[in-house]
Coordinates of C-alpha atoms in Angstrom, one line a residue:
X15 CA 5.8 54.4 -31.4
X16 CA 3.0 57.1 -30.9
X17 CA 4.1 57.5 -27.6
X18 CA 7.6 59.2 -29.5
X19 CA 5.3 60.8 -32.2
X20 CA 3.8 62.4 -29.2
X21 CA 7.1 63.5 -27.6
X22 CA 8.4 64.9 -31.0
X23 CA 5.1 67.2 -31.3
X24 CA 5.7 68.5 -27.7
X25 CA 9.5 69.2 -28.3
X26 CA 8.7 70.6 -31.7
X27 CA 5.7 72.6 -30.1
X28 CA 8.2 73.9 -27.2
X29 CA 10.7 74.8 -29.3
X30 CA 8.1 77.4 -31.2
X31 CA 6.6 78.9 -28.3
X32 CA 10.0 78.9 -26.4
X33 CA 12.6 80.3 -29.6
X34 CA 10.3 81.5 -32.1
X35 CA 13.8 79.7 -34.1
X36 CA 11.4 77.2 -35.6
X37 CA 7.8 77.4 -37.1
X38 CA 5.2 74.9 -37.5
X39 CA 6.0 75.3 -41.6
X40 CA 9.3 73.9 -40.4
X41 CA 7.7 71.2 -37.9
X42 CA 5.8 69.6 -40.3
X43 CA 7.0 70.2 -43.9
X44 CA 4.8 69.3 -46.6
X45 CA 5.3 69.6 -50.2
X46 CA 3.5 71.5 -52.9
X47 CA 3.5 71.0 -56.4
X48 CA 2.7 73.8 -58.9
X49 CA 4.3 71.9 -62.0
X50 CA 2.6 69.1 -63.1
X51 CA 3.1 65.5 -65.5
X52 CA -0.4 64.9 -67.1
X53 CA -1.6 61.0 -67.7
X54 CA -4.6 60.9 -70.1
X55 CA -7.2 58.7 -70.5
X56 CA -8.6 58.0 -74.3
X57 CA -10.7 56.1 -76.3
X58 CA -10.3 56.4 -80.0
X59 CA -7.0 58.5 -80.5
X60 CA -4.2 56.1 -81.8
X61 CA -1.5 59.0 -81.0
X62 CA -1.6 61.9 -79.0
X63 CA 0.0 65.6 -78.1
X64 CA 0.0 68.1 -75.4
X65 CA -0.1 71.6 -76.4
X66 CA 0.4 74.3 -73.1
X67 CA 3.1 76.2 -70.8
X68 CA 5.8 74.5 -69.3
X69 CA 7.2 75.0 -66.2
X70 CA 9.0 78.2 -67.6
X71 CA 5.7 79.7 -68.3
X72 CA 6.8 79.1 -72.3
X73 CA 4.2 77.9 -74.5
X74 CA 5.5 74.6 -75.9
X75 CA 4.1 71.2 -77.7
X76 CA 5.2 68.0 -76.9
X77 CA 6.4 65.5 -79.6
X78 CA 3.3 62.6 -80.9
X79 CA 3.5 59.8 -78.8
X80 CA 1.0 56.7 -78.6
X81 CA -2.2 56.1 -76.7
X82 CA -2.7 53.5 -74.9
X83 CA -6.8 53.7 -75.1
X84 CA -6.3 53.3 -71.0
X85 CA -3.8 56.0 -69.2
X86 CA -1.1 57.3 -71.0
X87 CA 1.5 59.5 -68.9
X88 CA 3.7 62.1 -70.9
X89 CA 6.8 61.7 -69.1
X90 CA 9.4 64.6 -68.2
X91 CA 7.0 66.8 -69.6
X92 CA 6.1 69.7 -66.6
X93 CA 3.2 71.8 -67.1
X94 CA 2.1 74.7 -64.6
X95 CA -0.7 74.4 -62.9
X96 CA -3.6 76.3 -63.7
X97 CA -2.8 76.8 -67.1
X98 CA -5.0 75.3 -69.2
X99 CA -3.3 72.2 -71.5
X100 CA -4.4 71.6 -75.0
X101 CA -4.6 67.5 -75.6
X102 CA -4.9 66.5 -79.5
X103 CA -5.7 63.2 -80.4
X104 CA -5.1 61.7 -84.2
X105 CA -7.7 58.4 -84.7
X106 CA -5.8 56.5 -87.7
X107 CA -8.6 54.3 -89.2
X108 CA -10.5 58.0 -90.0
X109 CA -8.1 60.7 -89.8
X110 CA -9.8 62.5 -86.8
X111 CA -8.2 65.4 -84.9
X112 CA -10.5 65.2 -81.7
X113 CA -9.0 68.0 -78.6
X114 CA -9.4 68.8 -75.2
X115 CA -8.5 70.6 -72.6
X116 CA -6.8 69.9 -69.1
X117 CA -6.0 72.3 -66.5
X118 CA -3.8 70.7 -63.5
X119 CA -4.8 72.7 -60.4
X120 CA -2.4 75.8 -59.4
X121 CA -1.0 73.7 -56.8
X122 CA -1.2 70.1 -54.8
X123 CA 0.2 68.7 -51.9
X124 CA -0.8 64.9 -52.5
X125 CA 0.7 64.3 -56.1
X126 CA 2.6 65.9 -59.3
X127 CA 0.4 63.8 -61.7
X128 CA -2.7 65.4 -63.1
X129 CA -5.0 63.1 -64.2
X130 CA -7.0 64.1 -67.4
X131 CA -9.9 61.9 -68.3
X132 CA -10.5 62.1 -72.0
X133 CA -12.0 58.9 -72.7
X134 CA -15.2 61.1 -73.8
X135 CA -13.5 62.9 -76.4
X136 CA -10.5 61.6 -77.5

């Protein structure tokens, strides 16, 4: 098997020197993510929201959903990276509003999930 892996690289490799028809971009594609789901990790909030721009670039907020004290994922909601993301949490036995704020990176090739630890504020 690595023996083939090797054979690839070479015919890959010959076809970029020999052509220029293919580039190493092309050889080994990778993806990049710039729009991002966020998970969020609390510790007192009983519900929370996501304030921030979407994928468009449009500043929107996201309907109330509940925490689950552990990691709670917003799904189908894309934010861009490196925006900043406003997270509200509402605590029900006092009323609290506690917020904070998440900024997914501007771009990531290893996952489209930010992970925003809040467990020391919300």
């Amino acid at each position: 098997m690595i023996g083939r892996g090797i054979a690839i690289l070479a015919a890959a490799a010959t076809l970029v020197a020999g052509t220029g028809i293919a580039d190493a971009a092309t050889v080994a594609k990778q993806t990049t993510y710039r729009n991002f789901q966020i998970t969020v990790r609390t510790r007192y909030s009983d519900s929370i929201w996501f304030c921030g721009d979407n994928q468009y670039g449009n500043f929107v907020c996201s309907p109330t959903i509940d925490s689950s004290k552990e990691w709670t994922l917003l799904k189908n909601w894309w934010w861009k990276g490196g925006t900043a993301v406003s997270v509200q949490g509402f605590q029900d036995s006092t009323g609290i509003i506690r917020e904070k704020y998440c900024t997914p990176p501007m771009s990531s090739t290893t996952s489209n999930i930010y992970k925003c630890d809040a467990y020391d504020k919300l």
